[in-house]
Amino acid sequence: MTDRRLSNTTRQALPAWVAVPGYDRNRVLPGIVHLGVGAFHRAHQAVYVDDCLAAGEMDWGIVGVSLRSTETRDALAPQDGLYTLAVRSSDSESLRVVGSIVSMLVAPESPGAVLAALTDPRTSIVTLTITEKAYLRAAGGGLDTAHPDIVLDLANPRTPRTAHGFLVESLARRRAAGIQPFTVLCCDNLPANGATLHRLLVEFAALRGTDLARHIADEVAFPSSMVDRIVPATTDADRARISDQLGIEDAWPVMTEPFCQWVVEDDFPAGR
């Protein structure tokens, strides 16, 4: 194990066989806010975005938001958002450093900063991988309006705790400022995930006001998507092995398989 961390500076010292971002990360602008920066996002959506950046589409950097834990931010911030993707097959493993995450926020620490990122006119897409439980659905499939976090967010819209609260408050602020709504792209494997999230947010917004609910119902796009990739949990042994191969420490590499799929409905009025 080395005492040097992966970063924009130390990536220059990586072995030649390790793939690294070939684009100038200083030129990358934020265009996506992602809620739920777990291992799956970093092995899936962030990799697709990294490919877009490598192709010269420099307006799609990711602002990663952790809705609960500080762990991902604490691991990646000292690494300038960089991390290693280890792609394992039955007989080989390749390493790739991914650079698409340009900043990290922790919602409970800085709800105002998260709302500012969501309200930023440069933000055209908001993606989510927050797990099925975090959609806070009642038994019938609608919004669980009695959930304590929903109740708190309705009472305190400037300091939300849920994805619902952050999305609806930022859409309200964008509307008030004359900023086009962002597209909301659910990347959790829920049935009809776009329509499901659309319905939940409209129900939440209706508890704040009918005009806001109508705006979200009529003006905000919620394309459906399907994602597929196996992403096992990273172990301490994985961290040690990857760091040894890199010659520098990566506090949180991500393990995955070669197969990857992302099927997305083409409904992006704010750009893609």
GROMACS .gro file of N, CA, C and O in nm, residues 101-216:
model
  464
  101ILE      N    1  -1.697   1.279  -1.254
  101ILE     CA    2  -1.752   1.346  -1.136
  101ILE      C    3  -1.664   1.467  -1.103
  101ILE      O    4  -1.548   1.452  -1.065
  102VAL      N    5  -1.720   1.586  -1.119
  102VAL     CA    6  -1.639   1.707  -1.103
  102VAL      C    7  -1.650   1.767  -0.964
  102VAL      O    8  -1.564   1.846  -0.923
  103SER      N    9  -1.754   1.732  -0.890
  103SER     CA   10  -1.765   1.778  -0.751
  103SER      C   11  -1.862   1.688  -0.677
  103SER      O   12  -1.943   1.617  -0.738
  104MET      N   13  -1.852   1.692  -0.543
  104MET     CA   14  -1.935   1.607  -0.458
  104MET      C   15  -1.998   1.692  -0.348
  104MET      O   16  -1.931   1.777  -0.289
  105LEU      N   17  -2.125   1.666  -0.322
  105LEU     CA   18  -2.197   1.734  -0.214
  105LEU      C   19  -2.265   1.630  -0.126
  105LEU      O   20  -2.305   1.524  -0.174
  106VAL      N   21  -2.279   1.663   0.001
  106VAL     CA   22  -2.352   1.579   0.095
  106VAL      C   23  -2.474   1.657   0.141
  106VAL      O   24  -2.461   1.761   0.205
  107ALA      N   25  -2.591   1.608   0.105
  107ALA     CA   26  -2.713   1.686   0.125
  107ALA      C   27  -2.738   1.728   0.270
  107ALA      O   28  -2.772   1.844   0.294
  108PRO      N   29  -2.725   1.640   0.369
  108PRO     CA   30  -2.752   1.685   0.506
  108PRO      C   31  -2.658   1.794   0.554
  108PRO      O   32  -2.695   1.876   0.638
  109GLU      N   33  -2.536   1.797   0.501
  109GLU     CA   34  -2.440   1.901   0.539
  109GLU      C   35  -2.469   2.034   0.469
  109GLU      O   36  -2.454   2.140   0.529
  110SER      N   37  -2.507   2.025   0.341
  110SER     CA   38  -2.517   2.147   0.260
  110SER      C   39  -2.640   2.143   0.170
  110SER      O   40  -2.628   2.142   0.047
  111PRO      N   41  -2.761   2.143   0.228
  111PRO     CA   42  -2.879   2.139   0.141
  111PRO      C   43  -2.888   2.260   0.049
  111PRO      O   44  -2.935   2.249  -0.065
  112GLY      N   45  -2.840   2.375   0.096
  112GLY     CA   46  -2.843   2.494   0.011
  112GLY      C   47  -2.754   2.479  -0.111
  112GLY      O   48  -2.789   2.524  -0.221
  113ALA      N   49  -2.638   2.416  -0.093
  113ALA     CA   50  -2.547   2.395  -0.206
  113ALA      C   51  -2.606   2.297  -0.306
  113ALA      O   52  -2.590   2.313  -0.428
  114VAL      N   53  -2.677   2.196  -0.256
  114VAL     CA   54  -2.743   2.101  -0.346
  114VAL      C   55  -2.852   2.172  -0.426
  114VAL      O   56  -2.863   2.155  -0.549
  115LEU      N   57  -2.932   2.253  -0.359
  115LEU     CA   58  -3.037   2.328  -0.430
  115LEU      C   59  -2.976   2.425  -0.531
  115LEU      O   60  -3.030   2.443  -0.641
  116ALA      N   61  -2.863   2.484  -0.497
  116ALA     CA   62  -2.796   2.575  -0.591
  116ALA      C   63  -2.750   2.500  -0.715
  116ALA      O   64  -2.762   2.550  -0.828
  117ALA      N   65  -2.696   2.380  -0.696
  117ALA     CA   66  -2.652   2.300  -0.811
  117ALA      C   67  -2.770   2.261  -0.898
  117ALA      O   68  -2.762   2.263  -1.022
  118LEU      N   69  -2.881   2.226  -0.835
  118LEU     CA   70  -3.000   2.187  -0.911
  118LEU      C   71  -3.063   2.306  -0.982
  118LEU      O   72  -3.124   2.291  -1.089
  119THR      N   73  -3.049   2.423  -0.926
  119THR     CA   74  -3.107   2.543  -0.985
  119THR      C   75  -3.015   2.606  -1.090
  119THR      O   76  -3.060   2.687  -1.172
  120ASP      N   77  -2.890   2.570  -1.090
  120ASP     CA   78  -2.792   2.623  -1.185
  120ASP      C   79  -2.844   2.604  -1.328
  120ASP      O   80  -2.879   2.493  -1.367
  121PRO      N   81  -2.850   2.710  -1.408
  121PRO     CA   82  -2.899   2.696  -1.546
  121PRO      C   83  -2.821   2.596  -1.630
  121PRO      O   84  -2.874   2.544  -1.728
  122ARG      N   85  -2.697   2.567  -1.591
  122ARG     CA   86  -2.618   2.469  -1.666
  122ARG      C   87  -2.665   2.327  -1.643
  122ARG      O   88  -2.634   2.237  -1.722
  123THR      N   89  -2.739   2.303  -1.536
  123THR     CA   90  -2.788   2.169  -1.506
  123THR      C   91  -2.907   2.138  -1.597
  123THR      O   92  -3.013   2.197  -1.584
  124SER      N   93  -2.886   2.045  -1.689
  124SER     CA   94  -2.990   2.008  -1.785
  124SER      C   95  -3.056   1.875  -1.752
  124SER      O   96  -3.168   1.849  -1.795
  125ILE      N   97  -2.983   1.789  -1.680
  125ILE     CA   98  -3.034   1.656  -1.647
  125ILE      C   99  -3.006   1.627  -1.500
  125ILE      O  100  -2.897   1.657  -1.450
  126VAL      N  101  -3.104   1.570  -1.433
  126VAL     CA  102  -3.084   1.518  -1.298
  126VAL      C  103  -3.110   1.368  -1.303
  126VAL      O  104  -3.219   1.325  -1.343
  127THR      N  105  -3.010   1.290  -1.267
  127THR     CA  106  -3.024   1.145  -1.265
  127THR      C  107  -3.031   1.096  -1.121
  127THR      O  108  -2.983   1.163  -1.029
  128LEU      N  109  -3.092   0.980  -1.103
  128LEU     CA  110  -3.110   0.927  -0.969
  128LEU      C  111  -3.080   0.778  -0.965
  128LEU      O  112  -3.127   0.702  -1.051
  129THR      N  113  -3.004   0.735  -0.864
  129THR     CA  114  -2.996   0.595  -0.822
  129THR      C  115  -3.002   0.597  -0.669
  129THR      O  116  -2.899   0.600  -0.602
  130ILE      N  117  -3.123   0.598  -0.617
  130ILE     CA  118  -3.142   0.617  -0.473
  130ILE      C  119  -3.200   0.493  -0.405
  130ILE      O  120  -3.227   0.498  -0.285
  131THR      N  121  -3.219   0.386  -0.479
  131THR     CA  122  -3.280   0.259  -0.437
  131THR      C  123  -3.432   0.274  -0.425
  131THR      O  124  -3.484   0.383  -0.398
  132GLU      N  125  -3.500   0.164  -0.444
  132GLU     CA  126  -3.647   0.165  -0.448
  132GLU      C  127  -3.707   0.221  -0.319
  132GLU      O  128  -3.806   0.296  -0.322
  133LYS      N  129  -3.646   0.189  -0.206
  133LYS     CA  130  -3.701   0.232  -0.077
  133LYS      C  131  -3.710   0.383  -0.066
  133LYS      O  132  -3.803   0.437  -0.004
  134ALA      N  133  -3.616   0.455  -0.126
  134ALA     CA  134  -3.609   0.600  -0.109
  134ALA      C  135  -3.715   0.675  -0.189
  134ALA      O  136  -3.728   0.797  -0.174
  135TYR      N  137  -3.793   0.605  -0.272
  135TYR     CA  138  -3.900   0.673  -0.344
  135TYR      C  139  -4.023   0.694  -0.255
  135TYR      O  140  -4.115   0.766  -0.294
  136LEU      N  141  -4.023   0.633  -0.138
  136LEU     CA  142  -4.123   0.660  -0.034
  136LEU      C  143  -4.266   0.644  -0.087
  136LEU      O  144  -4.349   0.733  -0.077
  137ARG      N  145  -4.291   0.524  -0.139
  137ARG     CA  146  -4.425   0.494  -0.191
  137ARG      C  147  -4.509   0.425  -0.085
  137ARG      O  148  -4.460   0.344  -0.007
  138ALA      N  149  -4.636   0.456  -0.086
  138ALA     CA  150  -4.731   0.389   0.002
  138ALA      C  151  -4.766   0.252  -0.057
  138ALA      O  152  -4.725   0.218  -0.168
  139ALA      N  153  -4.845   0.177   0.016
  139ALA     CA  154  -4.879   0.041  -0.026
  139ALA      C  155  -4.945   0.038  -0.164
  139ALA      O  156  -4.924  -0.054  -0.243
  140GLY      N  157  -5.023   0.139  -0.196
  140GLY     CA  158  -5.091   0.142  -0.325
  140GLY      C  159  -5.006   0.194  -0.439
  140GLY      O  160  -5.052   0.199  -0.554
  141GLY      N  161  -4.883   0.236  -0.411
  141GLY     CA  162  -4.793   0.284  -0.515
  141GLY      C  163  -4.779   0.434  -0.522
  141GLY      O  164  -4.687   0.485  -0.586
  142GLY      N  165  -4.870   0.507  -0.458
  142GLY     CA  166  -4.860   0.653  -0.456
  142GLY      C  167  -4.763   0.700  -0.349
  142GLY      O  168  -4.700   0.620  -0.278
  143LEU      N  169  -4.751   0.830  -0.336
  143LEU     CA  170  -4.659   0.887  -0.238
  143LEU      C  171  -4.707   0.860  -0.096
  143LEU      O  172  -4.826   0.874  -0.065
  144ASP      N  173  -4.614   0.822  -0.010
  144ASP     CA  174  -4.645   0.802   0.132
  144ASP      C  175  -4.642   0.939   0.200
  144ASP      O  176  -4.539   0.982   0.252
  145THR      N  177  -4.754   1.006   0.198
  145THR     CA  178  -4.760   1.144   0.248
  145THR      C  179  -4.742   1.151   0.399
  145THR      O  180  -4.716   1.259   0.453
  146ALA      N  181  -4.755   1.037   0.468
  146ALA     CA  182  -4.737   1.036   0.613
  146ALA      C  183  -4.593   1.005   0.654
  146ALA      O  184  -4.562   1.008   0.774
  147HIS      N  185  -4.507   0.978   0.557
  147HIS     CA  186  -4.369   0.947   0.593
  147HIS      C  187  -4.305   1.069   0.660
  147HIS      O  188  -4.321   1.182   0.613
  148PRO      N  189  -4.233   1.048   0.770
  148PRO     CA  190  -4.177   1.164   0.844
  148PRO      C  191  -4.090   1.255   0.758
  148PRO      O  192  -4.093   1.378   0.776
  149ASP      N  193  -4.014   1.199   0.665
  149ASP     CA  194  -3.928   1.284   0.582
  149ASP      C  195  -4.010   1.367   0.484
  149ASP      O  196  -3.973   1.482   0.453
  150ILE      N  197  -4.119   1.312   0.434
  150ILE     CA  198  -4.207   1.389   0.347
  150ILE      C  199  -4.271   1.503   0.426
  150ILE      O  200  -4.277   1.618   0.380
  151VAL      N  201  -4.316   1.473   0.545
  151VAL     CA  202  -4.378   1.576   0.631
  151VAL      C  203  -4.278   1.687   0.659
  151VAL      O  204  -4.310   1.807   0.651
  152LEU      N  205  -4.154   1.650   0.690
  152LEU     CA  206  -4.051   1.750   0.719
  152LEU      C  207  -4.020   1.835   0.596
  152LEU      O  208  -4.003   1.957   0.607
  153ASP      N  209  -4.012   1.772   0.480
  153ASP     CA  210  -3.979   1.849   0.359
  153ASP      C  211  -4.089   1.946   0.321
  153ASP      O  212  -4.062   2.055   0.269
  154LEU      N  213  -4.212   1.909   0.344
  154LEU     CA  214  -4.322   2.001   0.315
  154LEU      C  215  -4.321   2.120   0.411
  154LEU      O  216  -4.353   2.232   0.372
  155ALA      N  217  -4.279   2.095   0.534
  155ALA     CA  218  -4.274   2.203   0.633
  155ALA      C  219  -4.149   2.289   0.618
  155ALA      O  220  -4.149   2.406   0.659
  156ASN      N  221  -4.043   2.231   0.559
  156ASN     CA  222  -3.915   2.302   0.548
  156ASN      C  223  -3.859   2.289   0.406
  156ASN      O  224  -3.758   2.221   0.384
  157PRO      N  225  -3.921   2.352   0.309
  157PRO     CA  226  -3.880   2.331   0.169
  157PRO      C  227  -3.739   2.380   0.138
  157PRO      O  228  -3.679   2.333   0.041
  158ARG      N  229  -3.684   2.470   0.219
  158ARG     CA  230  -3.549   2.521   0.191
  158ARG      C  231  -3.439   2.428   0.241
  158ARG      O  232  -3.323   2.446   0.205
  159THR      N  233  -3.475   2.332   0.324
  159THR     CA  234  -3.377   2.237   0.377
  159THR      C  235  -3.431   2.094   0.362
  159THR      O  236  -3.456   2.026   0.461
  160PRO      N  237  -3.450   2.050   0.240
  160PRO     CA  238  -3.511   1.918   0.219
  160PRO      C  239  -3.419   1.804   0.260
  160PRO      O  240  -3.297   1.821   0.271
  161ARG      N  241  -3.481   1.688   0.279
  161ARG     CA  242  -3.408   1.567   0.312
  161ARG      C  243  -3.423   1.461   0.204
  161ARG      O  244  -3.338   1.374   0.190
  162THR      N  245  -3.534   1.465   0.131
  162THR     CA  246  -3.564   1.361   0.034
  162THR      C  247  -3.533   1.408  -0.108
  162THR      O  248  -3.524   1.528  -0.136
  163ALA      N  249  -3.522   1.311  -0.197
  163ALA     CA  250  -3.508   1.345  -0.339
  163ALA      C  251  -3.629   1.425  -0.386
  163ALA      O  252  -3.616   1.521  -0.463
  164HIS      N  253  -3.747   1.388  -0.339
  164HIS     CA  254  -3.869   1.459  -0.375
  164HIS      C  255  -3.857   1.607  -0.339
  164HIS      O  256  -3.889   1.696  -0.419
  165GLY      N  257  -3.814   1.633  -0.215
  165GLY     CA  258  -3.804   1.770  -0.169
  165GLY      C  259  -3.703   1.851  -0.247
  165GLY      O  260  -3.728   1.966  -0.284
  166PHE      N  261  -3.587   1.792  -0.274
  166PHE     CA  262  -3.484   1.863  -0.351
  166PHE      C  263  -3.532   1.891  -0.494
  166PHE      O  264  -3.513   2.003  -0.545
  167LEU      N  265  -3.592   1.793  -0.557
  167LEU     CA  266  -3.634   1.811  -0.696
  167LEU      C  267  -3.746   1.914  -0.708
  167LEU      O  268  -3.741   2.004  -0.793
  168VAL      N  269  -3.845   1.904  -0.624
  168VAL     CA  270  -3.959   1.995  -0.635
  168VAL      C  271  -3.920   2.137  -0.597
  168VAL      O  272  -3.957   2.233  -0.665
  169GLU      N  273  -3.841   2.154  -0.491
  169GLU     CA  274  -3.799   2.289  -0.453
  169GLU      C  275  -3.713   2.353  -0.561
  169GLU      O  276  -3.729   2.471  -0.594
  170SER      N  277  -3.621   2.276  -0.619
  170SER     CA  278  -3.536   2.334  -0.723
  170SER      C  279  -3.614   2.363  -0.851
  170SER      O  280  -3.589   2.465  -0.917
  171LEU      N  281  -3.711   2.280  -0.883
  171LEU     CA  282  -3.795   2.309  -1.000
  171LEU      C  283  -3.880   2.434  -0.975
  171LEU      O  284  -3.902   2.515  -1.067
  172ALA      N  285  -3.925   2.452  -0.851
  172ALA     CA  286  -3.999   2.574  -0.817
  172ALA      C  287  -3.910   2.697  -0.832
  172ALA      O  288  -3.953   2.801  -0.884
  173ARG      N  289  -3.786   2.686  -0.788
  173ARG     CA  290  -3.693   2.800  -0.798
  173ARG      C  291  -3.659   2.829  -0.944
  173ARG      O  292  -3.648   2.946  -0.983
  174ARG      N  293  -3.640   2.726  -1.023
  174ARG     CA  294  -3.610   2.748  -1.164
  174ARG      C  295  -3.729   2.816  -1.233
  174ARG      O  296  -3.711   2.908  -1.314
  175ARG      N  297  -3.848   2.773  -1.199
  175ARG     CA  298  -3.967   2.834  -1.258
  175ARG      C  299  -3.975   2.982  -1.221
  175ARG      O  300  -4.001   3.068  -1.307
  176ALA      N  301  -3.951   3.013  -1.094
  176ALA     CA  302  -3.958   3.152  -1.049
  176ALA      C  303  -3.852   3.239  -1.116
  176ALA      O  304  -3.873   3.359  -1.138
  177ALA      N  305  -3.737   3.179  -1.149
  177ALA     CA  306  -3.627   3.253  -1.210
  177ALA      C  307  -3.633   3.252  -1.363
  177ALA      O  308  -3.546   3.311  -1.428
  178GLY      N  309  -3.732   3.186  -1.419
  178GLY     CA  310  -3.744   3.179  -1.564
  178GLY      C  311  -3.642   3.086  -1.629
  178GLY      O  312  -3.607   3.104  -1.746
  179ILE      N  313  -3.596   2.985  -1.555
  179ILE     CA  314  -3.499   2.888  -1.605
  179ILE      C  315  -3.573   2.762  -1.649
  179ILE      O  316  -3.659   2.710  -1.577
  180GLN      N  317  -3.540   2.712  -1.766
  180GLN     CA  318  -3.604   2.592  -1.818
  180GLN      C  319  -3.588   2.476  -1.720
  180GLN      O  320  -3.481   2.459  -1.660
  181PRO      N  321  -3.691   2.393  -1.703
  181PRO     CA  322  -3.676   2.277  -1.614
  181PRO      C  323  -3.570   2.180  -1.665
  181PRO      O  324  -3.549   2.168  -1.786
  182PHE      N  325  -3.503   2.114  -1.573
  182PHE     CA  326  -3.415   2.006  -1.612
  182PHE      C  327  -3.498   1.880  -1.640
  182PHE      O  328  -3.615   1.870  -1.601
  183THR      N  329  -3.437   1.786  -1.709
  183THR     CA  330  -3.498   1.655  -1.730
  183THR      C  331  -3.464   1.566  -1.611
  183THR      O  332  -3.350   1.565  -1.563
  184VAL      N  333  -3.562   1.492  -1.562
  184VAL     CA  334  -3.542   1.403  -1.447
  184VAL      C  335  -3.535   1.259  -1.499
  184VAL      O  336  -3.632   1.208  -1.555
  185LEU      N  337  -3.419   1.196  -1.480
  185LEU     CA  338  -3.395   1.063  -1.535
  185LEU      C  339  -3.374   0.963  -1.422
  185LEU      O  340  -3.267   0.958  -1.361
  186CYS      N  341  -3.476   0.884  -1.395
  186CYS     CA  342  -3.467   0.780  -1.292
  186CYS      C  343  -3.386   0.663  -1.348
  186CYS      O  344  -3.418   0.610  -1.455
  187CYS      N  345  -3.283   0.622  -1.274
  187CYS     CA  346  -3.199   0.510  -1.316
  187CYS      C  347  -3.208   0.393  -1.219
  187CYS      O  348  -3.119   0.307  -1.215
  188ASP      N  349  -3.313   0.390  -1.140
  188ASP     CA  350  -3.343   0.274  -1.057
  188ASP      C  351  -3.441   0.186  -1.133
  188ASP      O  352  -3.530   0.236  -1.203
  189ASN      N  353  -3.426   0.056  -1.118
  189ASN     CA  354  -3.510  -0.037  -1.193
  189ASN      C  355  -3.646  -0.055  -1.127
  189ASN      O  356  -3.677  -0.159  -1.069
  190LEU      N  357  -3.727   0.049  -1.137
  190LEU     CA  358  -3.867   0.044  -1.097
  190LEU      C  359  -3.952   0.021  -1.221
  190LEU      O  360  -3.914   0.065  -1.331
  191PRO      N  361  -4.067  -0.044  -1.210
  191PRO     CA  362  -4.155  -0.055  -1.326
  191PRO      C  363  -4.196   0.084  -1.376
  191PRO      O  364  -4.236   0.169  -1.296
  192ALA      N  365  -4.182   0.107  -1.507
  192ALA     CA  366  -4.217   0.237  -1.566
  192ALA      C  367  -4.157   0.349  -1.481
  192ALA      O  368  -4.226   0.440  -1.435
  193ASN      N  369  -4.026   0.345  -1.462
  193ASN     CA  370  -3.963   0.432  -1.362
  193ASN      C  371  -3.983   0.581  -1.389
  193ASN      O  372  -3.999   0.659  -1.295
  194GLY      N  373  -3.982   0.621  -1.515
  194GLY     CA  374  -4.004   0.762  -1.543
  194GLY      C  375  -4.143   0.807  -1.504
  194GLY      O  376  -4.162   0.910  -1.436
  195ALA      N  377  -4.243   0.731  -1.546
  195ALA     CA  378  -4.382   0.765  -1.513
  195ALA      C  379  -4.406   0.757  -1.363
  195ALA      O  380  -4.481   0.838  -1.306
  196THR      N  381  -4.342   0.660  -1.299
  196THR     CA  382  -4.360   0.645  -1.153
  196THR      C  383  -4.306   0.766  -1.079
  196THR      O  384  -4.373   0.823  -0.991
  197LEU      N  385  -4.185   0.810  -1.114
  197LEU     CA  386  -4.127   0.926  -1.046
  197LEU      C  387  -4.206   1.052  -1.079
  197LEU      O  388  -4.225   1.138  -0.992
  198HIS      N  389  -4.251   1.064  -1.203
  198HIS     CA  390  -4.334   1.178  -1.243
  198HIS      C  391  -4.457   1.188  -1.151
  198HIS      O  392  -4.487   1.294  -1.096
  199ARG      N  393  -4.525   1.077  -1.135
  199ARG     CA  394  -4.646   1.076  -1.052
  199ARG      C  395  -4.615   1.113  -0.907
  199ARG      O  396  -4.686   1.193  -0.845
  200LEU      N  397  -4.506   1.058  -0.853
  200LEU     CA  398  -4.471   1.086  -0.714
  200LEU      C  399  -4.438   1.233  -0.692
  200LEU      O  400  -4.480   1.293  -0.592
  201LEU      N  401  -4.365   1.292  -0.786
  201LEU     CA  402  -4.328   1.433  -0.769
  201LEU      C  403  -4.448   1.525  -0.787
  201LEU      O  404  -4.459   1.627  -0.718
  202VAL      N  405  -4.538   1.490  -0.878
  202VAL     CA  406  -4.658   1.571  -0.894
  202VAL      C  407  -4.744   1.562  -0.767
  202VAL      O  408  -4.799   1.663  -0.721
  203GLU      N  409  -4.753   1.444  -0.709
  203GLU     CA  410  -4.828   1.429  -0.584
  203GLU      C  411  -4.764   1.511  -0.472
  203GLU      O  412  -4.834   1.577  -0.394
  204PHE      N  413  -4.632   1.508  -0.465
  204PHE     CA  414  -4.563   1.587  -0.363
  204PHE      C  415  -4.585   1.736  -0.387
  204PHE      O  416  -4.616   1.812  -0.294
  205ALA      N  417  -4.568   1.779  -0.512
  205ALA     CA  418  -4.584   1.921  -0.544
  205ALA      C  419  -4.726   1.969  -0.517
  205ALA      O  420  -4.746   2.085  -0.476
  206ALA      N  421  -4.824   1.883  -0.539
  206ALA     CA  422  -4.963   1.922  -0.515
  206ALA      C  423  -4.988   1.957  -0.369
  206ALA      O  424  -5.077   2.038  -0.338
  207LEU      N  425  -4.908   1.900  -0.280
  207LEU     CA  426  -4.921   1.932  -0.138
  207LEU      C  427  -4.863   2.070  -0.107
  207LEU      O  428  -4.887   2.125   0.000
  208ARG      N  429  -4.789   2.126  -0.204
  208ARG     CA  430  -4.737   2.263  -0.189
  208ARG      C  431  -4.820   2.364  -0.266
  208ARG      O  432  -4.817   2.483  -0.233
  209GLY      N  433  -4.888   2.319  -0.371
  209GLY     CA  434  -4.969   2.411  -0.448
  209GLY      C  435  -5.006   2.354  -0.583
  209GLY      O  436  -4.925   2.286  -0.647
  210THR      N  437  -5.126   2.383  -0.630
  210THR     CA  438  -5.172   2.325  -0.755
  210THR      C  439  -5.096   2.380  -0.876
  210THR      O  440  -5.073   2.307  -0.973
  211ASP      N  441  -5.056   2.507  -0.872
  211ASP     CA  442  -4.983   2.564  -0.985
  211ASP      C  443  -4.848   2.495  -1.004
  211ASP      O  444  -4.808   2.464  -1.118
  212LEU      N  445  -4.777   2.471  -0.895
  212LEU     CA  446  -4.649   2.403  -0.904
  212LEU      C  447  -4.667   2.260  -0.954
  212LEU      O  448  -4.590   2.212  -1.038
  213ALA      N  449  -4.768   2.193  -0.903
  213ALA     CA  450  -4.794   2.056  -0.948
  213ALA      C  451  -4.826   2.052  -1.097
  213ALA      O  452  -4.778   1.965  -1.171
  214ARG      N  453  -4.903   2.148  -1.143
  214ARG     CA  454  -4.938   2.153  -1.286
  214ARG      C  455  -4.814   2.181  -1.370
  214ARG      O  456  -4.796   2.123  -1.478
  215HIS      N  457  -4.728   2.268  -1.321
  215HIS     CA  458  -4.604   2.299  -1.393
  215HIS      C  459  -4.519   2.173  -1.410
  215HIS      O  460  -4.469   2.145  -1.520
  216ILE      N  461  -4.503   2.097  -1.304
  216ILE     CA  462  -4.421   1.976  -1.311
  216ILE      C  463  -4.489   1.871  -1.398
  216ILE      O  464  -4.424   1.803  -1.478
   0.00000   0.00000   0.00000
